[in-house]
């Protein structure tokens, strides 16, 4: 927590993982766009400019790296056997935590 390098890597690597592996890419990336900028502005509201900048840099680097990941995405989508995984929680953990105030996963079901 509060390490801009870790924030940068966390946001960038998560975006790359979603791009490479998510079959519902448009929907997930649409929501993720708003969530990332919301997180960035929360950092800014807390006067944490280093983490604010880290989020913006992570999104920028993701867009720069995205073309090099296209082959991996195509291969992953060809190898996908099912579109949804029953073990994946279908809702936003961030929404559940911040909006509904639920802190334990057991309470979210």
mmCIF file with all atom_site columns, C-alpha atoms in Angstrom:
data_model
loop_
_atom_site.group_PDB
_atom_site.id
_atom_site.type_symbol
_atom_site.label_atom_id
_atom_site.label_alt_id
_atom_site.label_comp_id
_atom_site.label_asym_id
_atom_site.label_entity_id
_atom_site.label_seq_id
_atom_site.pdbx_PDB_ins_code
_atom_site.Cartn_x
_atom_site.Cartn_y
_atom_site.Cartn_z
_atom_site.occupancy
_atom_site.B_iso_or_equiv
_atom_site.pdbx_formal_charge
_atom_site.auth_seq_id
_atom_site.auth_comp_id
_atom_site.auth_asym_id
_atom_site.auth_atom_id
_atom_site.pdbx_PDB_model_num
ATOM 1   C CA . UNK A 1 1   ? 0.000   0.000   0.000   1.00 0.00 ? 1   UNK A CA 1
ATOM 2   C CA . UNK A 1 2   ? 1.159   3.522   -0.783  1.00 0.00 ? 2   UNK A CA 1
ATOM 3   C CA . UNK A 1 3   ? 3.946   2.410   -3.106  1.00 0.00 ? 3   UNK A CA 1
ATOM 4   C CA . UNK A 1 4   ? 3.527   4.073   -6.514  1.00 0.00 ? 4   UNK A CA 1
ATOM 5   C CA . UNK A 1 5   ? 5.633   1.447   -8.297  1.00 0.00 ? 5   UNK A CA 1
ATOM 6   C CA . UNK A 1 6   ? 3.441   -1.324  -6.881  1.00 0.00 ? 6   UNK A CA 1
ATOM 7   C CA . UNK A 1 7   ? 0.298   0.632   -7.819  1.00 0.00 ? 7   UNK A CA 1
ATOM 8   C CA . UNK A 1 8   ? 1.613   1.054   -11.370 1.00 0.00 ? 8   UNK A CA 1
ATOM 9   C CA . UNK A 1 9   ? 2.445   -2.652  -11.768 1.00 0.00 ? 9   UNK A CA 1
ATOM 10  C CA . UNK A 1 10  ? -0.831  -3.747  -10.195 1.00 0.00 ? 10  UNK A CA 1
ATOM 11  C CA . UNK A 1 11  ? -2.992  -1.639  -12.533 1.00 0.00 ? 11  UNK A CA 1
ATOM 12  C CA . UNK A 1 12  ? -0.937  -2.321  -15.677 1.00 0.00 ? 12  UNK A CA 1
ATOM 13  C CA . UNK A 1 13  ? -0.590  -6.062  -15.165 1.00 0.00 ? 13  UNK A CA 1
ATOM 14  C CA . UNK A 1 14  ? -4.256  -6.451  -14.313 1.00 0.00 ? 14  UNK A CA 1
ATOM 15  C CA . UNK A 1 15  ? -5.256  -4.626  -17.501 1.00 0.00 ? 15  UNK A CA 1
ATOM 16  C CA . UNK A 1 16  ? -2.938  -6.880  -19.528 1.00 0.00 ? 16  UNK A CA 1
ATOM 17  C CA . UNK A 1 17  ? -4.365  -10.005 -17.876 1.00 0.00 ? 17  UNK A CA 1
ATOM 18  C CA . UNK A 1 18  ? -7.920  -8.897  -18.649 1.00 0.00 ? 18  UNK A CA 1
ATOM 19  C CA . UNK A 1 19  ? -6.999  -8.106  -22.244 1.00 0.00 ? 19  UNK A CA 1
ATOM 20  C CA . UNK A 1 20  ? -5.349  -11.480 -22.791 1.00 0.00 ? 20  UNK A CA 1
ATOM 21  C CA . UNK A 1 21  ? -7.928  -13.662 -21.076 1.00 0.00 ? 21  UNK A CA 1
ATOM 22  C CA . UNK A 1 22  ? -11.376 -12.077 -20.798 1.00 0.00 ? 22  UNK A CA 1
ATOM 23  C CA . UNK A 1 23  ? -13.951 -13.233 -23.378 1.00 0.00 ? 23  UNK A CA 1
ATOM 24  C CA . UNK A 1 24  ? -16.314 -10.341 -22.500 1.00 0.00 ? 24  UNK A CA 1
ATOM 25  C CA . UNK A 1 25  ? -13.552 -7.830  -23.148 1.00 0.00 ? 25  UNK A CA 1
ATOM 26  C CA . UNK A 1 26  ? -15.618 -4.791  -24.147 1.00 0.00 ? 26  UNK A CA 1
ATOM 27  C CA . UNK A 1 27  ? -17.943 -5.008  -21.147 1.00 0.00 ? 27  UNK A CA 1
ATOM 28  C CA . UNK A 1 28  ? -15.177 -5.577  -18.617 1.00 0.00 ? 28  UNK A CA 1
ATOM 29  C CA . UNK A 1 29  ? -12.859 -2.913  -20.055 1.00 0.00 ? 29  UNK A CA 1
ATOM 30  C CA . UNK A 1 30  ? -15.720 -0.404  -20.230 1.00 0.00 ? 30  UNK A CA 1
ATOM 31  C CA . UNK A 1 31  ? -16.367 -0.776  -16.494 1.00 0.00 ? 31  UNK A CA 1
ATOM 32  C CA . UNK A 1 32  ? -12.651 -0.960  -15.751 1.00 0.00 ? 32  UNK A CA 1
ATOM 33  C CA . UNK A 1 33  ? -12.067 2.372   -17.533 1.00 0.00 ? 33  UNK A CA 1
ATOM 34  C CA . UNK A 1 34  ? -14.335 4.183   -15.084 1.00 0.00 ? 34  UNK A CA 1
ATOM 35  C CA . UNK A 1 35  ? -13.087 2.279   -12.053 1.00 0.00 ? 35  UNK A CA 1
ATOM 36  C CA . UNK A 1 36  ? -9.453  3.073   -12.833 1.00 0.00 ? 36  UNK A CA 1
ATOM 37  C CA . UNK A 1 37  ? -10.100 6.777   -13.233 1.00 0.00 ? 37  UNK A CA 1
ATOM 38  C CA . UNK A 1 38  ? -12.221 6.784   -10.089 1.00 0.00 ? 38  UNK A CA 1
ATOM 39  C CA . UNK A 1 39  ? -9.318  5.177   -8.211  1.00 0.00 ? 39  UNK A CA 1
ATOM 40  C CA . UNK A 1 40  ? -6.922  7.740   -9.691  1.00 0.00 ? 40  UNK A CA 1
ATOM 41  C CA . UNK A 1 41  ? -9.088  10.642  -8.570  1.00 0.00 ? 41  UNK A CA 1
ATOM 42  C CA . UNK A 1 42  ? -9.469  9.136   -5.095  1.00 0.00 ? 42  UNK A CA 1
ATOM 43  C CA . UNK A 1 43  ? -5.661  9.182   -4.888  1.00 0.00 ? 43  UNK A CA 1
ATOM 44  C CA . UNK A 1 44  ? -5.696  12.780  -6.089  1.00 0.00 ? 44  UNK A CA 1
ATOM 45  C CA . UNK A 1 45  ? -8.375  13.752  -3.552  1.00 0.00 ? 45  UNK A CA 1
ATOM 46  C CA . UNK A 1 46  ? -6.099  12.326  -0.857  1.00 0.00 ? 46  UNK A CA 1
ATOM 47  C CA . UNK A 1 47  ? -3.272  14.467  -2.312  1.00 0.00 ? 47  UNK A CA 1
ATOM 48  C CA . UNK A 1 48  ? -1.395  11.282  -3.234  1.00 0.00 ? 48  UNK A CA 1
ATOM 49  C CA . UNK A 1 49  ? -0.090  12.539  -6.555  1.00 0.00 ? 49  UNK A CA 1
ATOM 50  C CA . UNK A 1 50  ? 2.475   9.737   -6.883  1.00 0.00 ? 50  UNK A CA 1
ATOM 51  C CA . UNK A 1 51  ? -0.195  7.012   -6.929  1.00 0.00 ? 51  UNK A CA 1
ATOM 52  C CA . UNK A 1 52  ? -2.497  9.198   -9.067  1.00 0.00 ? 52  UNK A CA 1
ATOM 53  C CA . UNK A 1 53  ? 0.287   9.439   -11.637 1.00 0.00 ? 53  UNK A CA 1
ATOM 54  C CA . UNK A 1 54  ? 1.044   5.711   -11.317 1.00 0.00 ? 54  UNK A CA 1
ATOM 55  C CA . UNK A 1 55  ? -2.530  4.815   -12.335 1.00 0.00 ? 55  UNK A CA 1
ATOM 56  C CA . UNK A 1 56  ? -2.398  7.139   -15.354 1.00 0.00 ? 56  UNK A CA 1
ATOM 57  C CA . UNK A 1 57  ? 1.010   5.789   -16.404 1.00 0.00 ? 57  UNK A CA 1
ATOM 58  C CA . UNK A 1 58  ? -0.240  2.210   -16.032 1.00 0.00 ? 58  UNK A CA 1
ATOM 59  C CA . UNK A 1 59  ? -3.172  2.862   -18.355 1.00 0.00 ? 59  UNK A CA 1
ATOM 60  C CA . UNK A 1 60  ? -0.870  4.604   -20.854 1.00 0.00 ? 60  UNK A CA 1
ATOM 61  C CA . UNK A 1 61  ? 1.637   1.751   -20.835 1.00 0.00 ? 61  UNK A CA 1
ATOM 62  C CA . UNK A 1 62  ? -1.175  -0.799  -21.198 1.00 0.00 ? 62  UNK A CA 1
ATOM 63  C CA . UNK A 1 63  ? -2.291  0.923   -24.401 1.00 0.00 ? 63  UNK A CA 1
ATOM 64  C CA . UNK A 1 64  ? 1.299   0.942   -25.653 1.00 0.00 ? 64  UNK A CA 1
ATOM 65  C CA . UNK A 1 65  ? 1.769   -2.767  -24.866 1.00 0.00 ? 65  UNK A CA 1
ATOM 66  C CA . UNK A 1 66  ? -1.630  -3.915  -26.100 1.00 0.00 ? 66  UNK A CA 1
ATOM 67  C CA . UNK A 1 67  ? -0.648  -4.515  -29.759 1.00 0.00 ? 67  UNK A CA 1
ATOM 68  C CA . UNK A 1 68  ? 2.148   -6.857  -28.676 1.00 0.00 ? 68  UNK A CA 1
ATOM 69  C CA . UNK A 1 69  ? -0.380  -8.906  -26.681 1.00 0.00 ? 69  UNK A CA 1
ATOM 70  C CA . UNK A 1 70  ? -2.840  -9.358  -29.550 1.00 0.00 ? 70  UNK A CA 1
ATOM 71  C CA . UNK A 1 71  ? -1.465  -12.746 -30.662 1.00 0.00 ? 71  UNK A CA 1
ATOM 72  C CA . UNK A 1 72  ? -1.646  -14.046 -27.096 1.00 0.00 ? 72  UNK A CA 1
ATOM 73  C CA . UNK A 1 73  ? -5.266  -12.878 -26.830 1.00 0.00 ? 73  UNK A CA 1
ATOM 74  C CA . UNK A 1 74  ? -6.253  -14.526 -30.119 1.00 0.00 ? 74  UNK A CA 1
ATOM 75  C CA . UNK A 1 75  ? -4.627  -17.800 -29.061 1.00 0.00 ? 75  UNK A CA 1
ATOM 76  C CA . UNK A 1 76  ? -6.285  -17.684 -25.624 1.00 0.00 ? 76  UNK A CA 1
ATOM 77  C CA . UNK A 1 77  ? -9.699  -17.030 -27.154 1.00 0.00 ? 77  UNK A CA 1
ATOM 78  C CA . UNK A 1 78  ? -9.233  -19.952 -29.575 1.00 0.00 ? 78  UNK A CA 1
ATOM 79  C CA . UNK A 1 79  ? -8.310  -22.238 -26.679 1.00 0.00 ? 79  UNK A CA 1
ATOM 80  C CA . UNK A 1 80  ? -11.237 -21.094 -24.524 1.00 0.00 ? 80  UNK A CA 1
ATOM 81  C CA . UNK A 1 81  ? -13.542 -24.025 -23.855 1.00 0.00 ? 81  UNK A CA 1
ATOM 82  C CA . UNK A 1 82  ? -16.273 -22.133 -21.999 1.00 0.00 ? 82  UNK A CA 1
ATOM 83  C CA . UNK A 1 83  ? -17.299 -18.485 -21.880 1.00 0.00 ? 83  UNK A CA 1
ATOM 84  C CA . UNK A 1 84  ? -17.919 -18.307 -18.149 1.00 0.00 ? 84  UNK A CA 1
ATOM 85  C CA . UNK A 1 85  ? -16.276 -19.930 -15.178 1.00 0.00 ? 85  UNK A CA 1
ATOM 86  C CA . UNK A 1 86  ? -18.689 -20.835 -12.355 1.00 0.00 ? 86  UNK A CA 1
ATOM 87  C CA . UNK A 1 87  ? -16.045 -20.043 -9.727  1.00 0.00 ? 87  UNK A CA 1
ATOM 88  C CA . UNK A 1 88  ? -15.665 -16.430 -10.870 1.00 0.00 ? 88  UNK A CA 1
ATOM 89  C CA . UNK A 1 89  ? -17.656 -13.995 -8.760  1.00 0.00 ? 89  UNK A CA 1
ATOM 90  C CA . UNK A 1 90  ? -20.023 -12.249 -11.217 1.00 0.00 ? 90  UNK A CA 1
ATOM 91  C CA . UNK A 1 91  ? -20.148 -8.850  -9.491  1.00 0.00 ? 91  UNK A CA 1
ATOM 92  C CA . UNK A 1 92  ? -17.726 -6.069  -8.660  1.00 0.00 ? 92  UNK A CA 1
ATOM 93  C CA . UNK A 1 93  ? -15.874 -6.636  -5.409  1.00 0.00 ? 93  UNK A CA 1
ATOM 94  C CA . UNK A 1 94  ? -15.126 -2.917  -5.260  1.00 0.00 ? 94  UNK A CA 1
ATOM 95  C CA . UNK A 1 95  ? -18.834 -2.066  -5.564  1.00 0.00 ? 95  UNK A CA 1
ATOM 96  C CA . UNK A 1 96  ? -19.791 -4.592  -2.907  1.00 0.00 ? 96  UNK A CA 1
ATOM 97  C CA . UNK A 1 97  ? -17.161 -3.279  -0.531  1.00 0.00 ? 97  UNK A CA 1
ATOM 98  C CA . UNK A 1 98  ? -17.480 0.489   -0.935  1.00 0.00 ? 98  UNK A CA 1
ATOM 99  C CA . UNK A 1 99  ? -21.147 0.914   -1.848  1.00 0.00 ? 99  UNK A CA 1
ATOM 100 C CA . UNK A 1 100 ? -22.743 -1.897  0.158   1.00 0.00 ? 100 UNK A CA 1
ATOM 101 C CA . UNK A 1 101 ? -20.177 -1.853  2.976   1.00 0.00 ? 101 UNK A CA 1
ATOM 102 C CA . UNK A 1 102 ? -19.638 -5.606  2.848   1.00 0.00 ? 102 UNK A CA 1
ATOM 103 C CA . UNK A 1 103 ? -16.159 -6.515  4.034   1.00 0.00 ? 103 UNK A CA 1
ATOM 104 C CA . UNK A 1 104 ? -16.246 -10.331 4.161   1.00 0.00 ? 104 UNK A CA 1
ATOM 105 C CA . UNK A 1 105 ? -16.725 -12.401 1.019   1.00 0.00 ? 105 UNK A CA 1
ATOM 106 C CA . UNK A 1 106 ? -19.083 -14.741 2.895   1.00 0.00 ? 106 UNK A CA 1
ATOM 107 C CA . UNK A 1 107 ? -21.525 -11.797 3.313   1.00 0.00 ? 107 UNK A CA 1
ATOM 108 C CA . UNK A 1 108 ? -21.713 -11.147 -0.447  1.00 0.00 ? 108 UNK A CA 1
ATOM 109 C CA . UNK A 1 109 ? -23.527 -14.292 -1.484  1.00 0.00 ? 109 UNK A CA 1
#
